[in-house]
Coordinates of C-alpha atoms and ligand atoms in Angstrom, one line a residue:
X141 CA 8.4 90.1 -15.9
X142 CA 7.2 93.4 -14.6
X143 CA 6.0 94.1 -18.1
X144 CA 3.7 91.1 -17.7
X145 CA 1.8 92.8 -14.9
X146 CA 1.0 96.1 -16.7
X147 CA -2.0 96.5 -19.1
X148 CA -2.9 92.9 -18.8
X149 CA -5.3 91.8 -21.5
X150 CA -8.2 89.5 -20.5
X151 CA -7.7 85.8 -20.5
X152 CA -10.1 85.7 -23.4
X153 CA -7.9 88.0 -25.5
X154 CA -4.7 86.2 -24.8
X155 CA -6.3 82.8 -25.4
X156 CA -7.6 84.0 -28.8
X157 CA -4.4 85.8 -29.8
X158 CA -1.3 85.2 -27.7
X159 CA 0.7 87.7 -29.8
X160 CA -1.4 90.5 -28.2
X161 CA 1.1 90.5 -25.3
X162 CA 4.7 91.6 -25.5
X163 CA 7.2 89.1 -24.1
X164 CA 4.7 86.3 -24.1
X165 CA 5.7 83.1 -25.7
X166 CA 3.5 80.2 -24.8
X167 CA 6.2 77.8 -26.1
X168 CA 9.0 79.1 -23.8
X169 CA 7.5 80.2 -20.4
X170 CA 9.7 80.2 -17.4
X171 CA 8.5 78.7 -14.1
X172 CA 8.4 82.2 -12.5
X173 CA 6.5 83.8 -15.5
X174 CA 3.9 81.1 -15.5
X175 CA 3.4 81.4 -11.8
X176 CA 3.1 85.2 -12.0
X177 CA 0.8 84.9 -14.9
X178 CA -1.7 82.6 -13.2
X179 CA -1.7 84.8 -10.1
X180 CA -3.2 87.8 -11.9
X181 CA -6.4 86.0 -12.7
X182 CA -7.1 84.5 -9.3
X183 CA -10.0 85.9 -7.3
X184 CA -10.2 84.4 -3.8
X185 CA -13.5 83.1 -2.4
X186 CA -15.4 85.6 -0.3
X187 CA -18.0 83.4 1.5
X188 CA -17.1 82.5 5.1
X189 CA -18.4 80.1 7.7
X190 CA -18.0 79.8 11.5
X191 CA -16.4 76.6 12.8
X192 CA -15.2 75.4 16.1
X193 CA -11.6 75.9 16.9
X194 CA -10.8 72.2 16.4
X195 CA -12.5 72.1 13.0
X196 CA -10.5 75.2 11.9
X197 CA -7.2 73.2 11.5
X198 CA -5.8 73.8 8.0
X199 CA -8.5 76.4 7.1
X200 CA -7.9 80.0 6.2
X201 CA -8.9 82.7 8.7
X202 CA -11.5 85.2 7.3
X203 CA -11.1 87.8 10.0
X204 CA -8.3 89.0 12.3
X205 CA -8.3 87.4 15.7
X206 CA -7.9 90.1 18.3
X207 CA -6.8 89.3 21.9
X208 CA -9.7 89.9 24.3
X209 CA -7.3 89.7 27.3
X210 CA -3.7 89.6 28.4
X211 CA -2.0 86.2 28.3
X212 CA -1.0 85.4 30.9
X213 CA -3.6 87.3 32.8
X214 CA -1.4 87.9 35.9
X215 CA 2.3 87.9 36.8
X216 CA 3.1 84.3 37.7
X217 CA 5.9 82.1 38.7
X218 CA 8.1 80.3 36.2
X219 CA 9.5 78.0 38.9
X220 CA 8.6 76.0 42.0
X221 CA 10.2 78.0 44.7
X222 CA 9.7 81.0 47.0
X223 CA 8.4 84.5 46.2
X224 CA 9.8 87.5 48.2
X225 CA 10.8 91.2 48.1
X226 CA 14.1 91.7 46.2
X227 CA 15.4 94.1 48.8
X228 CA 15.0 91.4 51.5
X229 CA 17.2 88.9 49.5
X230 CA 20.1 88.9 52.0
X231 CA 17.8 88.4 55.0
X232 CA 16.4 85.2 56.7
X233 CA 12.8 85.1 55.3
X234 CA 9.8 83.9 57.3
X235 CA 7.5 81.6 55.4
X236 CA 3.9 82.9 55.7
X237 CA 2.0 80.7 53.2
X238 CA 1.8 78.9 49.9
X239 CA 0.6 79.9 46.4
X240 CA -0.7 77.2 44.1
X241 CA -1.4 77.3 40.4
X242 CA -5.1 78.1 40.5
X243 CA -5.0 78.6 44.3
X244 CA -3.5 82.1 44.9
X245 CA -2.1 83.3 48.2
X246 CA -4.5 86.1 49.3
X247 CA -2.3 87.9 51.8
X248 CA 0.5 90.4 51.4
X249 CA 4.3 89.7 51.4
X250 CA 5.7 92.2 53.9
X251 CA 9.3 93.0 54.9
X252 CA 11.3 89.9 55.7
X253 CA 8.6 87.5 54.5
X254 CA 8.2 84.9 51.8
X255 CA 5.6 82.6 50.2
X256 CA 6.2 79.1 48.9
X257 CA 5.1 79.2 45.2
X258 CA 4.3 76.7 42.5
X259 CA 4.9 77.1 38.8
X260 CA 2.0 79.1 37.2
X261 CA 0.8 80.5 40.6
X262 CA 0.0 84.2 40.7
X263 CA 2.8 86.2 42.4
X264 CA 1.4 87.4 45.7
X265 CA 1.1 91.1 46.4
X266 CA 4.3 92.7 47.7
X267 CA 6.6 90.0 46.2
X268 CA 8.6 90.9 43.1
X269 CA 11.1 88.0 42.7
X270 CA 11.2 84.2 42.9
X271 CA 14.0 81.8 43.7
X272 CA 13.8 78.1 42.8
X273 CA 13.5 75.7 45.7
X274 CA 16.9 74.0 44.9
X275 CA 18.7 77.2 45.7
X276 CA 17.2 77.8 49.1
X277 CA 18.1 76.5 52.6
X278 CA 15.0 75.7 54.7
X279 CA 15.1 75.6 58.4
X280 CA 11.7 75.2 60.1
X281 CA 9.5 78.2 59.1
X282 CA 12.5 80.2 57.7
X283 CA 14.5 80.2 54.5
X284 CA 17.8 81.8 53.4
X285 CA 18.8 82.2 49.7
X286 CA 22.0 80.4 48.8
X287 CA 23.2 82.9 46.1
X288 CA 22.7 86.4 44.7
X289 CA 19.4 86.9 42.8
X290 CA 18.2 89.4 40.2
X291 CA 15.1 91.5 40.8
X292 CA 12.1 90.1 39.0
X293 CA 13.7 86.8 38.3
X294 CA 11.6 83.7 37.4
X295 CA 8.5 85.8 36.9
X296 CA 6.4 85.5 33.8
X297 CA 4.8 88.9 33.2
X298 CA 1.1 89.5 32.5
X299 CA 0.6 90.0 28.8
X300 CA 4.1 88.8 27.9
X301 CA 2.7 86.2 25.5
X302 CA -0.3 88.3 24.2
X303 CA -1.5 91.8 25.0
X304 CA -5.2 92.8 25.2
X305 CA -6.2 94.3 21.8
X306 CA -3.3 92.9 19.9
X307 CA -3.9 91.2 16.5
X308 CA -3.0 87.6 17.3
X309 CA -3.6 86.0 13.9
X310 CA -4.3 87.9 10.7
X311 CA -7.0 87.3 8.1
X312 CA -5.5 85.0 5.5
X313 CA -3.5 82.9 8.0
X314 CA -3.7 79.2 7.6
X315 CA -4.5 77.7 10.9
X316 CA -1.8 75.4 12.4
X317 CA -1.9 73.2 15.5
X318 CA -0.3 76.0 17.6
X319 CA -3.1 78.3 16.5
X320 CA -5.7 76.0 18.0
X321 CA -4.0 76.2 21.3
X322 CA -3.4 79.9 20.9
X323 CA -7.2 80.5 20.3
X324 CA -8.0 78.3 23.3
X325 CA -5.6 80.3 25.5
X326 CA -7.7 83.4 24.7
X327 CA -10.9 81.6 25.5
X328 CA -12.0 81.6 21.9
X329 CA -14.1 78.6 20.9
X330 CA -15.2 79.4 17.3
X331 CA -13.5 81.2 14.4
X332 CA -14.6 82.5 11.1
X333 CA -12.9 80.9 8.1
X334 CA -13.3 81.0 4.3
X335 CA -15.5 78.3 2.9
X336 CA -13.5 75.4 1.4
X337 CA -12.7 75.3 -2.3
X338 CA -14.7 72.9 -4.5
X339 CA -12.2 71.1 -6.7
X340 CA -13.1 68.4 -9.3
X341 CA -10.6 66.4 -11.2
X342 CA -10.5 63.7 -13.8
X343 CA -7.8 61.8 -15.7
X344 CA -7.8 61.5 -19.4
X345 CA -6.4 58.6 -21.5
X346 CA -7.6 55.5 -23.3
X347 CA -4.9 53.4 -21.5
X348 CA -6.2 54.2 -18.0
X349 CA -7.9 51.7 -15.8
X350 CA -9.3 52.3 -12.3
X351 CA -8.0 50.3 -9.3
X352 CA -10.0 47.2 -8.8
X353 CA -10.2 46.1 -12.4
X354 CA -7.8 43.8 -14.2
X355 CA -5.3 45.2 -16.6
X356 CA -5.1 44.2 -20.3
X357 CA -1.9 44.6 -22.3
X358 CA -1.0 48.2 -22.8
X359 CA -3.3 49.4 -20.0
X360 CA -2.1 51.1 -16.8
X361 CA -3.7 51.9 -13.5
X362 CA -4.7 55.5 -13.1
X363 CA -2.4 56.8 -10.3
X364 CA -2.8 60.6 -10.8
X365 CA -6.3 60.6 -9.3
X366 CA -4.8 59.2 -6.1
X367 CA -1.9 61.6 -5.8
X368 CA -4.3 64.5 -6.6
X369 CA -6.7 63.2 -4.0
X370 CA -3.8 63.2 -1.5
X371 CA -2.5 66.7 -2.4
X372 CA -5.9 68.2 -2.5
X373 CA -6.9 66.6 0.9
X374 CA -3.9 68.2 2.5
X375 CA -5.2 71.6 1.2
X376 CA -8.6 71.0 2.8
X377 CA -10.5 71.1 -0.5
X378 CA -13.9 69.7 -1.1
X379 CA -13.0 67.1 -3.6
X380 CA -15.0 65.5 -6.5
X381 CA -13.2 62.6 -8.2
X382 CA -14.9 62.4 -11.7
X383 CA -12.9 59.3 -12.6
X384 CA -10.8 58.5 -15.7
X385 CA -12.2 59.5 -19.0
X386 CA -11.1 57.9 -22.3
X387 CA -9.9 60.1 -25.1
X388 CA -13.4 60.5 -26.5
X389 CA -14.5 64.0 -27.4
X390 CA -18.1 63.5 -26.3
X391 CA -17.3 62.0 -22.9
X392 CA -14.6 64.5 -22.3
X393 CA -16.9 67.4 -23.1
X394 CA -19.7 66.1 -20.9
X395 CA -17.3 65.6 -17.9
X396 CA -15.6 68.9 -18.4
X397 CA -18.8 70.9 -18.4
X398 CA -20.2 69.0 -15.5
X399 CA -17.0 69.7 -13.5
X400 CA -16.9 73.4 -14.4
X401 CA -20.5 74.0 -13.5
X402 CA -20.3 72.7 -10.0
X403 CA -16.8 73.6 -8.9
X404 CA -14.4 76.5 -8.2
X405 CA -11.5 74.6 -9.8
X406 CA -11.2 71.8 -12.4
X407 CA -8.0 69.8 -12.7
X408 CA -7.3 67.3 -15.4
X409 CA -4.3 65.2 -16.0
X410 CA -3.0 64.0 -19.4
X411 CA -3.7 65.1 -22.9
X412 CA -2.3 68.6 -22.7
X413 CA 0.9 67.8 -24.7
X414 CA 0.8 68.6 -28.4
X415 CA -0.7 66.1 -30.8
X416 CA -3.0 63.9 -28.7
X417 CA -4.1 67.1 -26.9
X418 CA -6.4 67.9 -29.8
X419 CA -9.6 66.9 -28.1
X420 CA -9.0 68.7 -24.9
X421 CA -7.5 71.7 -26.7
X422 CA -10.5 72.0 -29.0
X423 CA -12.9 71.5 -26.1
X424 CA -11.2 74.1 -24.0
X425 CA -11.2 76.5 -26.9
X426 CA -14.9 75.9 -27.4
X427 CA -16.0 76.2 -23.8
X428 CA -13.4 78.4 -22.1
X429 CA -10.4 80.6 -22.3
X430 CA -7.4 78.4 -21.7
X431 CA -3.8 79.0 -22.4
X432 CA -1.5 76.2 -23.3
X433 CA 2.1 76.5 -22.3
X434 CA 5.4 74.7 -22.7
X435 CA 7.2 75.5 -19.6
X436 CA 11.0 75.6 -19.4
X437 CA 11.1 73.0 -16.7
X438 CA 11.7 69.3 -16.2
X439 CA 9.7 67.3 -15.4
X440 CA 6.4 68.8 -16.4
X441 CA 6.8 70.7 -19.6
X442 CA 3.2 71.0 -20.9
X443 CA 0.7 72.9 -18.7
X444 CA -2.7 74.5 -19.4
X445 CA -4.3 77.2 -17.4
X446 CA -7.4 79.2 -17.8
X447 CA -11.1 79.4 -17.1
X448 CA -14.1 77.3 -18.1
X449 CA -17.1 79.3 -17.2
X450 CA -16.5 80.6 -13.7
X451 CA -14.2 77.8 -12.9
X452 CA -10.4 77.9 -12.9
X453 CA -8.9 75.2 -15.0
X454 CA -5.5 73.5 -14.7
X455 CA -4.4 70.9 -17.2
X456 CA -1.5 68.9 -15.8
X457 CA 0.7 66.6 -17.8
X458 CA -0.1 62.9 -17.6
X459 CA 3.2 61.6 -16.5
X460 CA 2.8 60.9 -12.7
X461 CA 5.9 62.8 -11.5
X462 CA 5.2 65.7 -13.9
X463 CA 1.7 65.9 -12.6
X464 CA 2.9 66.2 -9.0
X465 CA 5.7 68.6 -9.7
X466 CA 3.4 71.0 -11.7
X467 CA 0.8 70.7 -9.0
X468 CA 3.3 71.8 -6.4
X469 CA 4.9 74.5 -8.4
X470 CA 1.7 76.1 -9.8
X471 CA -1.6 74.7 -8.5
X472 CA -0.7 74.5 -4.8
X473 CA 0.0 78.2 -4.5
X474 CA -3.0 79.1 -6.8
X475 CA -5.4 77.1 -4.7
X476 CA -4.1 78.7 -1.5
X477 CA -4.7 82.2 -3.0
X478 CA -8.2 81.2 -4.2
X479 CA -8.8 79.9 -0.7
X480 CA -8.1 83.4 0.7
X481 CA -4.6 82.7 2.0
X482 CA -1.5 84.7 1.4
X483 CA 0.9 82.0 0.3
X484 CA 4.6 82.5 1.2
X485 CA 7.4 81.2 -1.0
X486 CA 8.4 77.7 -0.1
X487 CA 11.6 77.8 1.9
X488 CA 14.7 76.8 -0.1
X489 CA 18.2 76.3 1.2
X490 CA 21.6 75.3 -0.1
X491 CA 23.3 72.0 0.8
X492 CA 26.2 70.0 -0.7
X493 CA 25.2 67.6 -3.4
X494 CA 27.3 64.5 -3.1
X495 CA 26.9 63.2 -6.7
X496 CA 27.4 64.9 -10.1
X497 CA 24.2 66.0 -11.9
X498 CA 23.8 66.3 -15.7
X499 CA 21.7 69.2 -16.7
X500 CA 21.2 71.6 -19.6
X501 CA 21.0 75.3 -19.0
X502 CA 17.8 77.2 -20.1
X503 CA 15.3 75.3 -18.0
X504 CA 14.5 74.7 -14.3
X505 CA 14.8 71.2 -13.1
X506 CA 13.1 69.7 -10.0
X507 CA 15.2 66.6 -9.4
X508 CA 14.1 64.2 -6.7
X509 CA 16.6 63.9 -3.9
X510 CA 17.3 62.5 -0.5
X511 CA 18.6 64.8 2.2
X512 CA 20.6 62.8 4.7
X513 CA 23.0 63.4 7.6
X514 CA 26.7 62.8 7.0
X515 CA 28.9 63.2 10.0
X516 CA 26.6 65.8 11.5
X517 CA 26.0 67.7 8.3
X518 CA 23.0 67.6 6.0
X519 CA 23.8 66.7 2.4
X520 CA 21.7 65.7 -0.6
X521 CA 21.9 62.9 -3.1
X522 CA 19.8 62.9 -6.3
X523 CA 17.9 59.7 -6.9
X524 CA 19.2 57.5 -9.8
X525 CA 16.1 57.4 -12.0
X526 CA 14.8 60.8 -12.7
X527 CA 12.2 59.7 -15.3
X528 CA 9.0 61.6 -15.2
X529 CA 7.0 58.4 -15.1
X530 CA 8.9 57.0 -12.1
X531 CA 6.5 57.7 -9.3
X532 CA 8.5 55.7 -6.8
X533 CA 11.1 58.5 -6.9
X534 CA 8.5 60.8 -5.3
X535 CA 7.9 58.3 -2.5
X536 CA 11.5 57.8 -1.8
X537 CA 12.6 61.4 -2.1
X538 CA 12.3 63.9 0.8
X539 CA 13.2 67.0 -1.3
X540 CA 13.3 68.5 -4.7
X541 CA 16.8 69.6 -5.8
X542 CA 15.9 72.9 -7.6
X543 CA 18.3 73.8 -10.4
X544 CA 17.3 77.0 -12.1
X545 CA 17.7 78.0 -15.7
X546 CA 21.2 79.4 -15.3
X547 CA 22.6 76.1 -13.9
X548 CA 24.3 73.5 -16.1
X549 CA 26.1 70.3 -15.1
X550 CA 27.0 70.1 -11.4
X551 CA 30.1 68.4 -10.1
X552 CA 29.9 66.2 -7.0
X553 CA 30.4 68.5 -4.0
X554 CA 28.6 71.5 -5.6
X555 CA 26.1 73.5 -3.4
X556 CA 22.6 73.2 -4.7
X557 CA 19.2 74.5 -3.6
X558 CA 16.7 72.1 -2.0
X559 CA 13.0 72.4 -1.2
X560 CA 11.7 70.0 1.5
X561 CA 8.7 67.9 0.4
X562 CA 7.5 67.4 4.0
X563 CA 5.4 70.4 4.8
X564 CA 4.2 71.0 1.3
X565 CA 3.0 67.5 0.6
Ligands
LIG768 P1 -0.2 62.3 -21.7 O1 0.2 63.6 -21.0 O2 -1.6 62.1 -21.8 O3 0.5 62.3 -23.0 O4 0.4 61.2 -20.8 C1 1.8 61.1 -20.6 C2 2.2 59.7 -20.0 O5 1.6 59.7 -18.7 C3 1.7 58.5 -20.7 O6 2.6 57.5 -20.6 C4 0.4 58.1 -19.9 O7 0.1 56.8 -20.0 C5 0.8 58.5 -18.5 N1 -0.4 58.9 -17.8 C6 -1.4 59.8 -18.2 N2 -2.4 59.9 -17.3 C7 -2.0 59.0 -16.2 C8 -2.6 58.7 -15.0 N3 -3.8 59.3 -14.6 N4 -2.0 57.8 -14.2 C9 -0.8 57.3 -14.6 N5 -0.2 57.5 -15.7 C10 -0.8 58.4 -16.6
LIG769 MG1 -3.0 60.8 -22.7

């Protein structure tokens, strides 16, 4: 794999002559190799735009966000209670005023004195500790503390969340709901993000019919454009749906060229397996530098990747589950990279699989599974029908059971790796 990364020939050279690379076999690519391979040709967008904090949700930060202030700005109370000097804790304390959140007490707490204080109120000068009101005995204008206290207790320190000058969010970060609040907590109303990616897609296949038209015998509704729409929307892409195109070389050529001219990325589904792939393959050879792979994975064996003009091209298999799995395993990460983000590997963890799984070694399988709680412990069950055309399995599943190339049949009770669908979908 490391070999793959040194002295990389251009996409053009590899597409024209795959044997120019050692260790490169388009008919036996591992998932990791294919992912690594794609990565080396991805150049992120550079154009940026300024958007309001709310509009930045899901976008990729184009600059570091530096804290212009301490958060919180002042030491403040974590409790409703009384603020006092620690060395006076054993004394009867005289109440001299009240500090509210947003309404500070302006005097000084002197020997033997205390101030009633609300959560979030600035700690008055002189005080260094707070006791909660439930642990205090009040008699008229005086209080006594009911139990021993620690110096500095129940005080949130200035800058304990964020310090002035600190990098709060780094360039390449994908903005999440917490980040919107974080920016607001710094008084930041606008942020600079990378421009969205323009992604066009179309389906190929004579049998495909768009929703809204009746089906004739042998025809099926085009579902891939809907799942692609959903997956791309979650990535915040600017989407162009170019419809479903019959297996007709002229129409395919016209649509492909139009897509590549106006977009950063073109995604097609169907027609990349051998045999019927001829039109797409010939077209992609004529207009671009595209590599056709057979990946050692199930579902989703055929995959094409390359460039058509300046546009990145991904050719996904037509089977609806294969299209989704290959999108998540290859395209998702690539789009994040092109978008200027630094994608992290998807979290994977091991749980007990409660049913046996039949599997051949030598390929990676992404079985659809349901994680469920059994007597307080999370376990996984593979779905019964793992067919690559059974899209309902993707709806019912909440995880992929990821079985790598080294794994063969699994007994019931075996520990297996799972990847949660929620969060990536
Ligand atoms: P292909 O990759 O073109 O050989 O297609 C493989 C299988 O997926 C065939 O059964 C196709 O009918 C089906 N298929 C291809 N494209 C779509 C699509 N857009 N929506 C639903 N099924 C599709
Ligand atoms: Mg087809």
